[in-house]
C-alpha atoms as a PDB file:
ATOM      1  CA  UNK A   1      80.852 137.438  97.256  1.00  0.00           C
ATOM      2  CA  UNK A   2      83.416 138.502  99.848  1.00  0.00           C
ATOM      3  CA  UNK A   3      82.752 137.815 103.499  1.00  0.00           C
ATOM      4  CA  UNK A   4      81.554 140.801 105.583  1.00  0.00           C
ATOM      5  CA  UNK A   5      84.289 142.833 107.249  1.00  0.00           C
ATOM      6  CA  UNK A   6      84.645 142.212 110.974  1.00  0.00           C
ATOM      7  CA  UNK A   7      84.330 145.506 112.832  1.00  0.00           C
ATOM      8  CA  UNK A   8      85.279 146.280 116.428  1.00  0.00           C
ATOM      9  CA  UNK A   9      83.250 149.089 118.032  1.00  0.00           C
ATOM     10  CA  UNK A  10      84.958 151.196 120.701  1.00  0.00           C
ATOM     11  CA  UNK A  11      82.344 152.834 122.891  1.00  0.00           C
ATOM     12  CA  UNK A  12      78.852 151.882 124.071  1.00  0.00           C
ATOM     13  CA  UNK A  13      77.365 155.290 124.829  1.00  0.00           C
ATOM     14  CA  UNK A  14      74.400 157.216 123.467  1.00  0.00           C
ATOM     15  CA  UNK A  15      75.681 157.749 119.920  1.00  0.00           C
ATOM     16  CA  UNK A  16      76.540 154.071 119.372  1.00  0.00           C
ATOM     17  CA  UNK A  17      72.849 153.235 119.018  1.00  0.00           C
ATOM     18  CA  UNK A  18      72.880 155.015 115.643  1.00  0.00           C
ATOM     19  CA  UNK A  19      76.214 153.478 114.671  1.00  0.00           C
ATOM     20  CA  UNK A  20      74.886 149.996 115.413  1.00  0.00           C
ATOM     21  CA  UNK A  21      71.632 150.534 113.553  1.00  0.00           C
ATOM     22  CA  UNK A  22      73.698 151.661 110.592  1.00  0.00           C
ATOM     23  CA  UNK A  23      75.989 148.644 110.732  1.00  0.00           C
ATOM     24  CA  UNK A  24      72.904 146.442 111.038  1.00  0.00           C
ATOM     25  CA  UNK A  25      71.575 147.902 107.774  1.00  0.00           C
ATOM     26  CA  UNK A  26      74.901 147.076 106.095  1.00  0.00           C
ATOM     27  CA  UNK A  27      75.144 143.522 107.443  1.00  0.00           C
ATOM     28  CA  UNK A  28      75.971 142.022 104.049  1.00  0.00           C
ATOM     29  CA  UNK A  29      79.140 144.147 103.923  1.00  0.00           C
ATOM     30  CA  UNK A  30      80.234 144.386 107.564  1.00  0.00           C
ATOM     31  CA  UNK A  31      79.287 143.129 111.007  1.00  0.00           C
ATOM     32  CA  UNK A  32      80.139 144.275 114.526  1.00  0.00           C
ATOM     33  CA  UNK A  33      81.829 141.276 116.140  1.00  0.00           C
ATOM     34  CA  UNK A  34      83.187 142.961 119.282  1.00  0.00           C
ATOM     35  CA  UNK A  35      82.496 145.970 121.491  1.00  0.00           C
ATOM     36  CA  UNK A  36      84.701 147.646 124.116  1.00  0.00           C
ATOM     37  CA  UNK A  37      83.620 150.018 126.877  1.00  0.00           C
ATOM     38  CA  UNK A  38      84.669 150.523 130.519  1.00  0.00           C
ATOM     39  CA  UNK A  39      81.002 150.222 131.520  1.00  0.00           C
ATOM     40  CA  UNK A  40      79.986 146.564 131.677  1.00  0.00           C
ATOM     41  CA  UNK A  41      76.328 147.544 131.790  1.00  0.00           C
ATOM     42  CA  UNK A  42      76.538 149.747 128.700  1.00  0.00           C
ATOM     43  CA  UNK A  43      78.435 147.196 126.602  1.00  0.00           C
ATOM     44  CA  UNK A  44      76.219 144.375 127.834  1.00  0.00           C
ATOM     45  CA  UNK A  45      73.077 146.260 126.793  1.00  0.00           C
ATOM     46  CA  UNK A  46      74.444 147.041 123.335  1.00  0.00           C
ATOM     47  CA  UNK A  47      75.736 143.481 122.844  1.00  0.00           C
ATOM     48  CA  UNK A  48      72.393 141.984 123.844  1.00  0.00           C
ATOM     49  CA  UNK A  49      70.363 144.298 121.613  1.00  0.00           C
ATOM     50  CA  UNK A  50      72.537 143.859 118.516  1.00  0.00           C
ATOM     51  CA  UNK A  51      73.857 140.327 118.960  1.00  0.00           C
ATOM     52  CA  UNK A  52      77.511 141.264 119.433  1.00  0.00           C
ATOM     53  CA  UNK A  53      79.499 138.171 120.356  1.00  0.00           C
ATOM     54  CA  UNK A  54      82.456 139.605 122.289  1.00  0.00           C
ATOM     55  CA  UNK A  55      82.647 142.298 124.969  1.00  0.00           C
ATOM     56  CA  UNK A  56      85.752 143.907 126.447  1.00  0.00           C
ATOM     57  CA  UNK A  57      86.451 146.411 129.227  1.00  0.00           C
ATOM     58  CA  UNK A  58      89.034 148.252 127.119  1.00  0.00           C
ATOM     59  CA  UNK A  59      89.980 148.878 123.514  1.00  0.00           C
ATOM     60  CA  UNK A  60      93.451 147.475 124.126  1.00  0.00           C
ATOM     61  CA  UNK A  61      91.966 144.151 125.254  1.00  0.00           C
ATOM     62  CA  UNK A  62      89.716 144.011 122.216  1.00  0.00           C
ATOM     63  CA  UNK A  63      92.509 144.816 119.796  1.00  0.00           C
ATOM     64  CA  UNK A  64      94.895 142.344 121.433  1.00  0.00           C
ATOM     65  CA  UNK A  65      92.318 139.596 120.950  1.00  0.00           C
ATOM     66  CA  UNK A  66      92.542 140.090 117.168  1.00  0.00           C
ATOM     67  CA  UNK A  67      90.073 138.905 114.582  1.00  0.00           C
ATOM     68  CA  UNK A  68      89.158 142.403 113.342  1.00  0.00           C
ATOM     69  CA  UNK A  69      89.299 143.969 109.895  1.00  0.00           C
ATOM     70  CA  UNK A  70      88.533 147.568 110.956  1.00  0.00           C
ATOM     71  CA  UNK A  71      87.660 149.697 113.979  1.00  0.00           C
ATOM     72  CA  UNK A  72      84.801 152.139 114.614  1.00  0.00           C
ATOM     73  CA  UNK A  73      85.692 154.627 117.378  1.00  0.00           C
ATOM     74  CA  UNK A  74      82.642 156.158 119.062  1.00  0.00           C
ATOM     75  CA  UNK A  75      84.166 157.037 122.433  1.00  0.00           C
ATOM     76  CA  UNK A  76      84.305 160.545 124.019  1.00  0.00           C
ATOM     77  CA  UNK A  77      86.372 163.023 122.013  1.00  0.00           C
ATOM     78  CA  UNK A  78      89.059 163.357 124.693  1.00  0.00           C
ATOM     79  CA  UNK A  79      90.055 159.732 123.998  1.00  0.00           C
ATOM     80  CA  UNK A  80      89.981 159.871 120.195  1.00  0.00           C
ATOM     81  CA  UNK A  81      93.674 160.542 119.544  1.00  0.00           C
ATOM     82  CA  UNK A  82      94.844 157.845 121.957  1.00  0.00           C
ATOM     83  CA  UNK A  83      92.426 155.290 120.499  1.00  0.00           C
ATOM     84  CA  UNK A  84      93.349 156.129 116.896  1.00  0.00           C
ATOM     85  CA  UNK A  85      97.023 155.601 117.700  1.00  0.00           C
ATOM     86  CA  UNK A  86      96.216 152.330 119.458  1.00  0.00           C
ATOM     87  CA  UNK A  87      94.230 150.989 116.515  1.00  0.00           C
ATOM     88  CA  UNK A  88      96.939 152.155 114.105  1.00  0.00           C
ATOM     89  CA  UNK A  89      99.495 150.126 116.073  1.00  0.00           C
ATOM     90  CA  UNK A  90      97.438 147.071 115.062  1.00  0.00           C
ATOM     91  CA  UNK A  91      97.392 148.144 111.412  1.00  0.00           C
ATOM     92  CA  UNK A  92      93.610 148.443 111.176  1.00  0.00           C
ATOM     93  CA  UNK A  93      91.564 150.881 109.062  1.00  0.00           C
ATOM     94  CA  UNK A  94      89.835 153.346 111.377  1.00  0.00           C
ATOM     95  CA  UNK A  95      86.556 155.238 111.373  1.00  0.00           C
ATOM     96  CA  UNK A  96      86.656 157.817 114.182  1.00  0.00           C
ATOM     97  CA  UNK A  97      83.802 159.981 115.426  1.00  0.00           C
ATOM     98  CA  UNK A  98      84.322 163.709 115.065  1.00  0.00           C
ATOM     99  CA  UNK A  99      86.454 165.497 116.062  1.00  0.00           C
ATOM    100  CA  UNK A 100      89.786 163.746 115.730  1.00  0.00           C
ATOM    101  CA  UNK A 101      90.968 165.535 118.880  1.00  0.00           C
ATOM    102  CA  UNK A 102      89.682 168.233 121.248  1.00  0.00           C
ATOM    103  CA  UNK A 103      91.901 170.957 119.757  1.00  0.00           C
ATOM    104  CA  UNK A 104      93.253 171.809 116.332  1.00  0.00           C
ATOM    105  CA  UNK A 105      96.882 171.436 117.404  1.00  0.00           C
ATOM    106  CA  UNK A 106      96.261 167.949 118.810  1.00  0.00           C
ATOM    107  CA  UNK A 107      94.427 166.953 115.647  1.00  0.00           C
ATOM    108  CA  UNK A 108      97.218 168.265 113.411  1.00  0.00           C
ATOM    109  CA  UNK A 109      99.762 166.204 115.328  1.00  0.00           C
ATOM    110  CA  UNK A 110      97.577 163.119 115.075  1.00  0.00           C
ATOM    111  CA  UNK A 111      97.124 163.522 111.325  1.00  0.00           C
ATOM    112  CA  UNK A 112     100.880 163.924 110.893  1.00  0.00           C
ATOM    113  CA  UNK A 113     101.503 160.813 112.978  1.00  0.00           C
ATOM    114  CA  UNK A 114      98.986 158.746 110.991  1.00  0.00           C
ATOM    115  CA  UNK A 115     100.076 159.796 107.499  1.00  0.00           C
ATOM    116  CA  UNK A 116     101.116 156.722 105.538  1.00  0.00           C
ATOM    117  CA  UNK A 117     100.348 154.305 108.389  1.00  0.00           C
ATOM    118  CA  UNK A 118      96.674 153.285 108.132  1.00  0.00           C
ATOM    119  CA  UNK A 119      93.492 154.413 106.422  1.00  0.00           C
ATOM    120  CA  UNK A 120      91.645 156.866 108.668  1.00  0.00           C
ATOM    121  CA  UNK A 121      88.246 158.484 108.112  1.00  0.00           C
ATOM    122  CA  UNK A 122      86.425 160.960 110.341  1.00  0.00           C
ATOM    123  CA  UNK A 123      82.801 160.084 111.124  1.00  0.00           C
ATOM    124  CA  UNK A 124      81.253 163.452 110.268  1.00  0.00           C
ATOM    125  CA  UNK A 125      77.719 162.430 109.335  1.00  0.00           C
ATOM    126  CA  UNK A 126      75.777 165.716 109.202  1.00  0.00           C
ATOM    127  CA  UNK A 127      76.882 166.441 105.630  1.00  0.00           C
ATOM    128  CA  UNK A 128      75.484 163.026 104.647  1.00  0.00           C
ATOM    129  CA  UNK A 129      71.924 164.030 105.590  1.00  0.00           C
ATOM    130  CA  UNK A 130      69.657 163.539 102.589  1.00  0.00           C
ATOM    131  CA  UNK A 131      68.405 167.120 102.370  1.00  0.00           C
ATOM    132  CA  UNK A 132      71.939 168.513 102.465  1.00  0.00           C
ATOM    133  CA  UNK A 133      73.056 166.105  99.753  1.00  0.00           C
ATOM    134  CA  UNK A 134      70.097 167.275  97.654  1.00  0.00           C
ATOM    135  CA  UNK A 135      70.979 170.923  98.248  1.00  0.00           C
ATOM    136  CA  UNK A 136      74.582 170.197  97.243  1.00  0.00           C
ATOM    137  CA  UNK A 137      73.305 168.573  94.041  1.00  0.00           C
ATOM    138  CA  UNK A 138      71.199 171.611  93.170  1.00  0.00           C
ATOM    139  CA  UNK A 139      74.182 173.902  93.761  1.00  0.00           C
ATOM    140  CA  UNK A 140      76.460 171.701  91.628  1.00  0.00           C
ATOM    141  CA  UNK A 141      73.865 171.780  88.842  1.00  0.00           C
ATOM    142  CA  UNK A 142      74.030 175.585  88.904  1.00  0.00           C
ATOM    143  CA  UNK A 143      70.340 175.922  89.624  1.00  0.00           C
ATOM    144  CA  UNK A 144      70.724 178.987  91.867  1.00  0.00           C
ATOM    145  CA  UNK A 145      73.923 180.295  90.303  1.00  0.00           C
ATOM    146  CA  UNK A 146      76.737 181.652  92.423  1.00  0.00           C
ATOM    147  CA  UNK A 147      75.839 181.748  96.110  1.00  0.00           C
ATOM    148  CA  UNK A 148      75.884 185.347  97.335  1.00  0.00           C
ATOM    149  CA  UNK A 149      74.800 184.881 100.961  1.00  0.00           C
ATOM    150  CA  UNK A 150      73.813 182.140 103.380  1.00  0.00           C
ATOM    151  CA  UNK A 151      72.189 181.903 106.781  1.00  0.00           C
ATOM    152  CA  UNK A 152      71.890 178.915 109.105  1.00  0.00           C
ATOM    153  CA  UNK A 153      70.063 178.831 112.421  1.00  0.00           C
ATOM    154  CA  UNK A 154      69.650 176.228 115.153  1.00  0.00           C
ATOM    155  CA  UNK A 155      67.470 177.303 118.062  1.00  0.00           C
ATOM    156  CA  UNK A 156      66.284 174.965 120.825  1.00  0.00           C
ATOM    157  CA  UNK A 157      65.247 175.107 124.477  1.00  0.00           C
ATOM    158  CA  UNK A 158      67.562 172.277 125.480  1.00  0.00           C
ATOM    159  CA  UNK A 159      69.476 174.105 128.247  1.00  0.00           C
ATOM    160  CA  UNK A 160      66.603 176.052 129.824  1.00  0.00           C
ATOM    161  CA  UNK A 161      64.075 174.409 132.172  1.00  0.00           C
ATOM    162  CA  UNK A 162      60.924 173.082 130.548  1.00  0.00           C
ATOM    163  CA  UNK A 163      57.506 172.980 132.271  1.00  0.00           C
ATOM    164  CA  UNK A 164      58.729 170.128 134.482  1.00  0.00           C
ATOM    165  CA  UNK A 165      62.001 171.903 135.272  1.00  0.00           C
ATOM    166  CA  UNK A 166      64.028 169.464 133.143  1.00  0.00           C
ATOM    167  CA  UNK A 167      66.966 170.348 130.902  1.00  0.00           C
ATOM    168  CA  UNK A 168      66.281 168.145 127.895  1.00  0.00           C
ATOM    169  CA  UNK A 169      69.658 168.589 126.177  1.00  0.00           C
ATOM    170  CA  UNK A 170      71.494 167.452 129.287  1.00  0.00           C
ATOM    171  CA  UNK A 171      69.168 164.490 129.768  1.00  0.00           C
ATOM    172  CA  UNK A 172      69.874 163.445 126.188  1.00  0.00           C
ATOM    173  CA  UNK A 173      73.641 163.942 126.451  1.00  0.00           C
ATOM    174  CA  UNK A 174      74.791 164.268 130.096  1.00  0.00           C
ATOM    175  CA  UNK A 175      78.412 164.654 128.991  1.00  0.00           C
ATOM    176  CA  UNK A 176      77.602 168.183 127.770  1.00  0.00           C
ATOM    177  CA  UNK A 177      77.605 169.429 131.376  1.00  0.00           C
ATOM    178  CA  UNK A 178      81.362 169.202 131.744  1.00  0.00           C
ATOM    179  CA  UNK A 179      82.465 170.316 128.276  1.00  0.00           C
ATOM    180  CA  UNK A 180      84.193 173.700 128.424  1.00  0.00           C
ATOM    181  CA  UNK A 181      83.802 173.787 124.642  1.00  0.00           C
ATOM    182  CA  UNK A 182      80.170 172.878 124.175  1.00  0.00           C
ATOM    183  CA  UNK A 183      77.949 174.364 121.469  1.00  0.00           C
ATOM    184  CA  UNK A 184      80.532 175.095 118.775  1.00  0.00           C
ATOM    185  CA  UNK A 185      82.841 172.124 119.399  1.00  0.00           C
ATOM    186  CA  UNK A 186      80.125 169.532 120.000  1.00  0.00           C
ATOM    187  CA  UNK A 187      77.189 170.665 117.842  1.00  0.00           C
ATOM    188  CA  UNK A 188      78.006 173.481 115.421  1.00  0.00           C
ATOM    189  CA  UNK A 189      81.088 171.613 114.246  1.00  0.00           C
ATOM    190  CA  UNK A 190      78.573 169.594 112.203  1.00  0.00           C
ATOM    191  CA  UNK A 191      77.039 172.698 110.680  1.00  0.00           C
ATOM    192  CA  UNK A 192      80.380 174.304 109.895  1.00  0.00           C
ATOM    193  CA  UNK A 193      81.458 171.110 108.171  1.00  0.00           C
ATOM    194  CA  UNK A 194      78.204 170.956 106.200  1.00  0.00           C
ATOM    195  CA  UNK A 195      78.517 174.594 105.140  1.00  0.00           C
ATOM    196  CA  UNK A 196      82.028 173.815 103.910  1.00  0.00           C
ATOM    197  CA  UNK A 197      80.660 170.895 101.918  1.00  0.00           C
ATOM    198  CA  UNK A 198      77.993 173.128 100.348  1.00  0.00           C
ATOM    199  CA  UNK A 199      79.941 176.364  99.846  1.00  0.00           C
ATOM    200  CA  UNK A 200      83.621 175.452  99.794  1.00  0.00           C
ATOM    201  CA  UNK A 201      86.448 176.990 101.850  1.00  0.00           C
ATOM    202  CA  UNK A 202      85.433 179.559 104.455  1.00  0.00           C
ATOM    203  CA  UNK A 203      86.970 181.744 107.118  1.00  0.00           C
ATOM    204  CA  UNK A 204      85.539 183.061 110.385  1.00  0.00           C
ATOM    205  CA  UNK A 205      85.324 186.857 110.504  1.00  0.00           C
ATOM    206  CA  UNK A 206      83.643 187.310 113.892  1.00  0.00           C
ATOM    207  CA  UNK A 207      82.216 185.200 116.704  1.00  0.00           C
ATOM    208  CA  UNK A 208      80.270 185.935 119.874  1.00  0.00           C
ATOM    209  CA  UNK A 209      79.655 183.078 122.324  1.00  0.00           C
ATOM    210  CA  UNK A 210      77.505 183.104 125.444  1.00  0.00           C
ATOM    211  CA  UNK A 211      76.238 180.932 128.261  1.00  0.00           C
ATOM    212  CA  UNK A 212      72.766 180.999 129.816  1.00  0.00           C
ATOM    213  CA  UNK A 213      72.570 177.662 131.622  1.00  0.00           C
ATOM    214  CA  UNK A 214      74.416 177.654 134.987  1.00  0.00           C
ATOM    215  CA  UNK A 215      74.645 173.855 134.973  1.00  0.00           C
ATOM    216  CA  UNK A 216      77.139 173.661 132.115  1.00  0.00           C
ATOM    217  CA  UNK A 217      80.734 174.823 131.794  1.00  0.00           C
ATOM    218  CA  UNK A 218      80.645 175.694 128.121  1.00  0.00           C
ATOM    219  CA  UNK A 219      78.726 177.998 125.825  1.00  0.00           C
ATOM    220  CA  UNK A 220      75.095 177.394 124.807  1.00  0.00           C
ATOM    221  CA  UNK A 221      74.753 180.392 122.473  1.00  0.00           C
ATOM    222  CA  UNK A 222      76.706 181.433 119.374  1.00  0.00           C
ATOM    223  CA  UNK A 223      76.491 184.109 116.713  1.00  0.00           C
ATOM    224  CA  UNK A 224      79.056 183.606 113.958  1.00  0.00           C
ATOM    225  CA  UNK A 225      79.940 185.494 110.798  1.00  0.00           C
ATOM    226  CA  UNK A 226      81.906 183.705 108.093  1.00  0.00           C
ATOM    227  CA  UNK A 227      82.956 184.451 104.529  1.00  0.00           C
ATOM    228  CA  UNK A 228      83.430 182.057 101.634  1.00  0.00           C
ATOM    229  CA  UNK A 229      86.427 182.127  99.309  1.00  0.00           C
ATOM    230  CA  UNK A 230      84.082 183.663  96.736  1.00  0.00           C
ATOM    231  CA  UNK A 231      83.150 186.532  99.048  1.00  0.00           C
ATOM    232  CA  UNK A 232      79.714 185.375 100.173  1.00  0.00           C
ATOM    233  CA  UNK A 233      78.696 186.270 103.712  1.00  0.00           C
ATOM    234  CA  UNK A 234      77.525 183.396 105.914  1.00  0.00           C
ATOM    235  CA  UNK A 235      75.768 183.842 109.248  1.00  0.00           C
ATOM    236  CA  UNK A 236      75.233 181.163 111.890  1.00  0.00           C
ATOM    237  CA  UNK A 237      72.811 181.872 114.732  1.00  0.00           C
ATOM    238  CA  UNK A 238      72.514 179.143 117.344  1.00  0.00           C
ATOM    239  CA  UNK A 239      71.172 178.763 120.853  1.00  0.00           C
ATOM    240  CA  UNK A 240      70.304 175.866 123.104  1.00  0.00           C
ATOM    241  CA  UNK A 241      68.829 178.360 125.602  1.00  0.00           C
ATOM    242  CA  UNK A 242      65.812 179.765 123.761  1.00  0.00           C
ATOM    243  CA  UNK A 243      62.745 179.893 125.985  1.00  0.00           C
ATOM    244  CA  UNK A 244      59.631 178.729 124.142  1.00  0.00           C
ATOM    245  CA  UNK A 245      61.541 176.988 121.354  1.00  0.00           C
ATOM    246  CA  UNK A 246      61.169 173.282 120.634  1.00  0.00           C
ATOM    247  CA  UNK A 247      63.624 171.011 122.488  1.00  0.00           C
ATOM    248  CA  UNK A 248      64.588 169.177 119.289  1.00  0.00           C
ATOM    249  CA  UNK A 249      67.452 170.325 117.103  1.00  0.00           C
ATOM    250  CA  UNK A 250      66.002 171.630 113.831  1.00  0.00           C
ATOM    251  CA  UNK A 251      68.191 173.206 111.142  1.00  0.00           C
ATOM    252  CA  UNK A 252      66.992 176.161 109.114  1.00  0.00           C
ATOM    253  CA  UNK A 253      69.160 177.143 106.154  1.00  0.00           C
ATOM    254  CA  UNK A 254      68.828 179.785 103.450  1.00  0.00           C
ATOM    255  CA  UNK A 255      71.143 179.919 100.431  1.00  0.00           C
ATOM    256  CA  UNK A 256      70.712 182.975  98.207  1.00  0.00           C
ATOM    257  CA  UNK A 257      72.120 182.676  94.701  1.00  0.00           C
ATOM    258  CA  UNK A 258      72.306 184.922  91.663  1.00  0.00           C
ATOM    259  CA  UNK A 259      69.456 183.015  90.002  1.00  0.00           C
ATOM    260  CA  UNK A 260      67.525 181.386  92.814  1.00  0.00           C
ATOM    261  CA  UNK A 261      67.234 180.327  96.419  1.00  0.00           C
ATOM    262  CA  UNK A 262      67.448 177.085  98.394  1.00  0.00           C
ATOM    263  CA  UNK A 263      65.701 176.993 101.746  1.00  0.00           C
ATOM    264  CA  UNK A 264      65.639 174.240 104.356  1.00  0.00           C
ATOM    265  CA  UNK A 265      63.099 174.449 107.161  1.00  0.00           C
ATOM    266  CA  UNK A 266      63.454 171.387 109.346  1.00  0.00           C
ATOM    267  CA  UNK A 267      62.624 168.515 107.039  1.00  0.00           C
ATOM    268  CA  UNK A 268      61.342 170.522 104.066  1.00  0.00           C
ATOM    269  CA  UNK A 269      63.717 171.602 101.301  1.00  0.00           C
ATOM    270  CA  UNK A 270      62.615 174.165  98.728  1.00  0.00           C
ATOM    271  CA  UNK A 271      64.255 175.389  95.531  1.00  0.00           C
ATOM    272  CA  UNK A 272      62.896 178.634  94.033  1.00  0.00           C
ATOM    273  CA  UNK A 273      63.931 180.466  90.879  1.00  0.00           C
ATOM    274  CA  UNK A 274      61.640 182.936  89.166  1.00  0.00           C
ATOM    275  CA  UNK A 275      58.332 181.137  88.728  1.00  0.00           C
ATOM    276  CA  UNK A 276      59.870 177.705  89.251  1.00  0.00           C
ATOM    277  CA  UNK A 277      59.654 175.904  92.558  1.00  0.00           C
ATOM    278  CA  UNK A 278      60.598 172.424  93.698  1.00  0.00           C
ATOM    279  CA  UNK A 279      59.649 171.243  97.163  1.00  0.00           C
ATOM    280  CA  UNK A 280      60.826 168.009  98.833  1.00  0.00           C
ATOM    281  CA  UNK A 281      59.620 166.806 102.223  1.00  0.00           C
ATOM    282  CA  UNK A 282      61.794 164.398 104.168  1.00  0.00           C
ATOM    283  CA  UNK A 283      61.138 162.139 107.121  1.00  0.00           C
ATOM    284  CA  UNK A 284      63.321 163.674 109.830  1.00  0.00           C
ATOM    285  CA  UNK A 285      63.867 160.449 111.786  1.00  0.00           C
ATOM    286  CA  UNK A 286      64.795 158.587 108.603  1.00  0.00           C
ATOM    287  CA  UNK A 287      67.199 161.354 107.594  1.00  0.00           C
ATOM    288  CA  UNK A 288      68.850 161.319 111.021  1.00  0.00           C
ATOM    289  CA  UNK A 289      69.552 157.590 111.010  1.00  0.00           C
ATOM    290  CA  UNK A 290      70.209 157.581 107.284  1.00  0.00           C
ATOM    291  CA  UNK A 291      73.119 159.986 107.707  1.00  0.00           C
ATOM    292  CA  UNK A 292      74.874 157.531 110.033  1.00  0.00           C
ATOM    293  CA  UNK A 293      74.228 154.641 107.663  1.00  0.00           C
ATOM    294  CA  UNK A 294      75.437 156.647 104.663  1.00  0.00           C
ATOM    295  CA  UNK A 295      78.644 157.588 106.503  1.00  0.00           C
ATOM    296  CA  UNK A 296      79.375 153.937 107.305  1.00  0.00           C
ATOM    297  CA  UNK A 297      78.559 152.922 103.725  1.00  0.00           C
ATOM    298  CA  UNK A 298      81.011 155.525 102.405  1.00  0.00           C
ATOM    299  CA  UNK A 299      83.712 154.155 104.721  1.00  0.00           C
ATOM    300  CA  UNK A 300      83.163 150.605 103.459  1.00  0.00           C
ATOM    301  CA  UNK A 301      82.974 151.627  99.806  1.00  0.00           C
ATOM    302  CA  UNK A 302      86.186 153.649 100.046  1.00  0.00           C
ATOM    303  CA  UNK A 303      87.975 150.719 101.673  1.00  0.00           C
ATOM    304  CA  UNK A 304      86.655 148.290  99.079  1.00  0.00           C
ATOM    305  CA  UNK A 305      87.485 150.496  96.078  1.00  0.00           C
ATOM    306  CA  UNK A 306      90.613 152.083  97.604  1.00  0.00           C
ATOM    307  CA  UNK A 307      89.248 155.573  96.946  1.00  0.00           C
ATOM    308  CA  UNK A 308      89.668 158.717  99.074  1.00  0.00           C
ATOM    309  CA  UNK A 309      87.427 159.387 102.049  1.00  0.00           C
ATOM    310  CA  UNK A 310      85.222 162.451 101.634  1.00  0.00           C
ATOM    311  CA  UNK A 311      85.700 163.247 105.325  1.00  0.00           C
ATOM    312  CA  UNK A 312      89.410 162.591 105.396  1.00  0.00           C
ATOM    313  CA  UNK A 313      91.566 163.687 108.340  1.00  0.00           C
ATOM    314  CA  UNK A 314      92.964 166.518 106.224  1.00  0.00           C
ATOM    315  CA  UNK A 315      89.454 167.687 105.350  1.00  0.00           C
ATOM    316  CA  UNK A 316      88.406 167.530 109.000  1.00  0.00           C
ATOM    317  CA  UNK A 317      91.315 169.774 109.948  1.00  0.00           C
ATOM    318  CA  UNK A 318      89.690 172.532 107.887  1.00  0.00           C
ATOM    319  CA  UNK A 319      86.497 172.212 109.921  1.00  0.00           C
ATOM    320  CA  UNK A 320      88.489 172.168 113.155  1.00  0.00           C
ATOM    321  CA  UNK A 321      90.270 175.332 112.025  1.00  0.00           C
ATOM    322  CA  UNK A 322      86.897 177.084 111.839  1.00  0.00           C
ATOM    323  CA  UNK A 323      85.962 175.771 115.278  1.00  0.00           C
ATOM    324  CA  UNK A 324      89.254 176.986 116.738  1.00  0.00           C
ATOM    325  CA  UNK A 325      88.812 180.410 115.157  1.00  0.00           C
ATOM    326  CA  UNK A 326      85.330 180.738 116.703  1.00  0.00           C
ATOM    327  CA  UNK A 327      86.805 180.322 120.175  1.00  0.00           C
ATOM    328  CA  UNK A 328      89.810 182.530 119.417  1.00  0.00           C
ATOM    329  CA  UNK A 329      87.876 185.423 117.891  1.00  0.00           C
ATOM    330  CA  UNK A 330      85.208 185.346 120.590  1.00  0.00           C
ATOM    331  CA  UNK A 331      87.839 185.447 123.375  1.00  0.00           C
ATOM    332  CA  UNK A 332      85.631 182.832 125.030  1.00  0.00           C
ATOM    333  CA  UNK A 333      88.453 180.883 126.612  1.00  0.00           C
ATOM    334  CA  UNK A 334      90.460 183.891 127.746  1.00  0.00           C
ATOM    335  CA  UNK A 335      87.566 184.581 130.139  1.00  0.00           C
ATOM    336  CA  UNK A 336      87.079 180.901 130.899  1.00  0.00           C
ATOM    337  CA  UNK A 337      88.633 180.942 134.362  1.00  0.00           C
ATOM    338  CA  UNK A 338      86.094 183.371 135.768  1.00  0.00           C
ATOM    339  CA  UNK A 339      83.197 181.467 134.183  1.00  0.00           C
ATOM    340  CA  UNK A 340      84.472 178.181 135.573  1.00  0.00           C
ATOM    341  CA  UNK A 341      84.848 179.650 139.034  1.00  0.00           C
ATOM    342  CA  UNK A 342      81.303 181.010 138.856  1.00  0.00           C
ATOM    343  CA  UNK A 343      80.030 177.604 137.776  1.00  0.00           C
ATOM    344  CA  UNK A 344      81.808 175.879 140.641  1.00  0.00           C
ATOM    345  CA  UNK A 345      80.428 178.333 143.143  1.00  0.00           C
END
């Protein structure tokens, strides 16, 4: 049996907990041998918890030290393109957290620069959630026929004060405060990618974005209308500023087909057609972590078998195109200066 691949992790922030748990579950195939982060405290905590032998203040130091077979980039999105190029200069296969770059144009340039140089996969894990994989299987089996319409909603109270006056979304991910592109670029990018996986190519027909929370720069509300290549209408309704809603992010999806329906309500997936019904209940926490682990496993399997990545850079560009169109069609950023000035005041 081949020795486990030696992986270098770039980043020690919030999301790396789920990366590291995933790598831990795949220890027979790969092991994190080094971690790099400007924060000594953050990297020290991760190294101590997961037994990582080497810590570095920067990715360049880690890569210069050598001894790696691949790199997992889990740093803030603004640094993704620079870090991908740096790892590519060392000839290493790369797994990079979504998105490849903050804007579509930057991502396109990065993909062009990387073509033919190294193997690069985007860590887009939402589509690897077990209930979405099951829904995709039902669709592929033709159980609901051609999809005629779809609706996805994500409603939480994360950016409105709770009973203690706390903003739970910002406590969970403080970096959201300063993101001028927040809800669509940071959160709904997952859902747009998953809808593409389920329904195929799509285009954005209309988008309305809004902001309720005065402590963030970006949007915390979105109403989107999309259309599939087959003509099905797709609506996305999302808000992090819903008073009275649960603080947790819970997806609710309805897929209406010619012969049946698939409905996801949190962790319960239901297929209905005529008098037939199939209902599957999932453990939400297990699904959440399992999506990270499944993404890492796909990366390793594709490297081992030299097969294409499902979430290739080219595929991710299609998701980023939808994200870009949401901002363009909503005119969100054309009014950004006045919103930013109001926030600063």
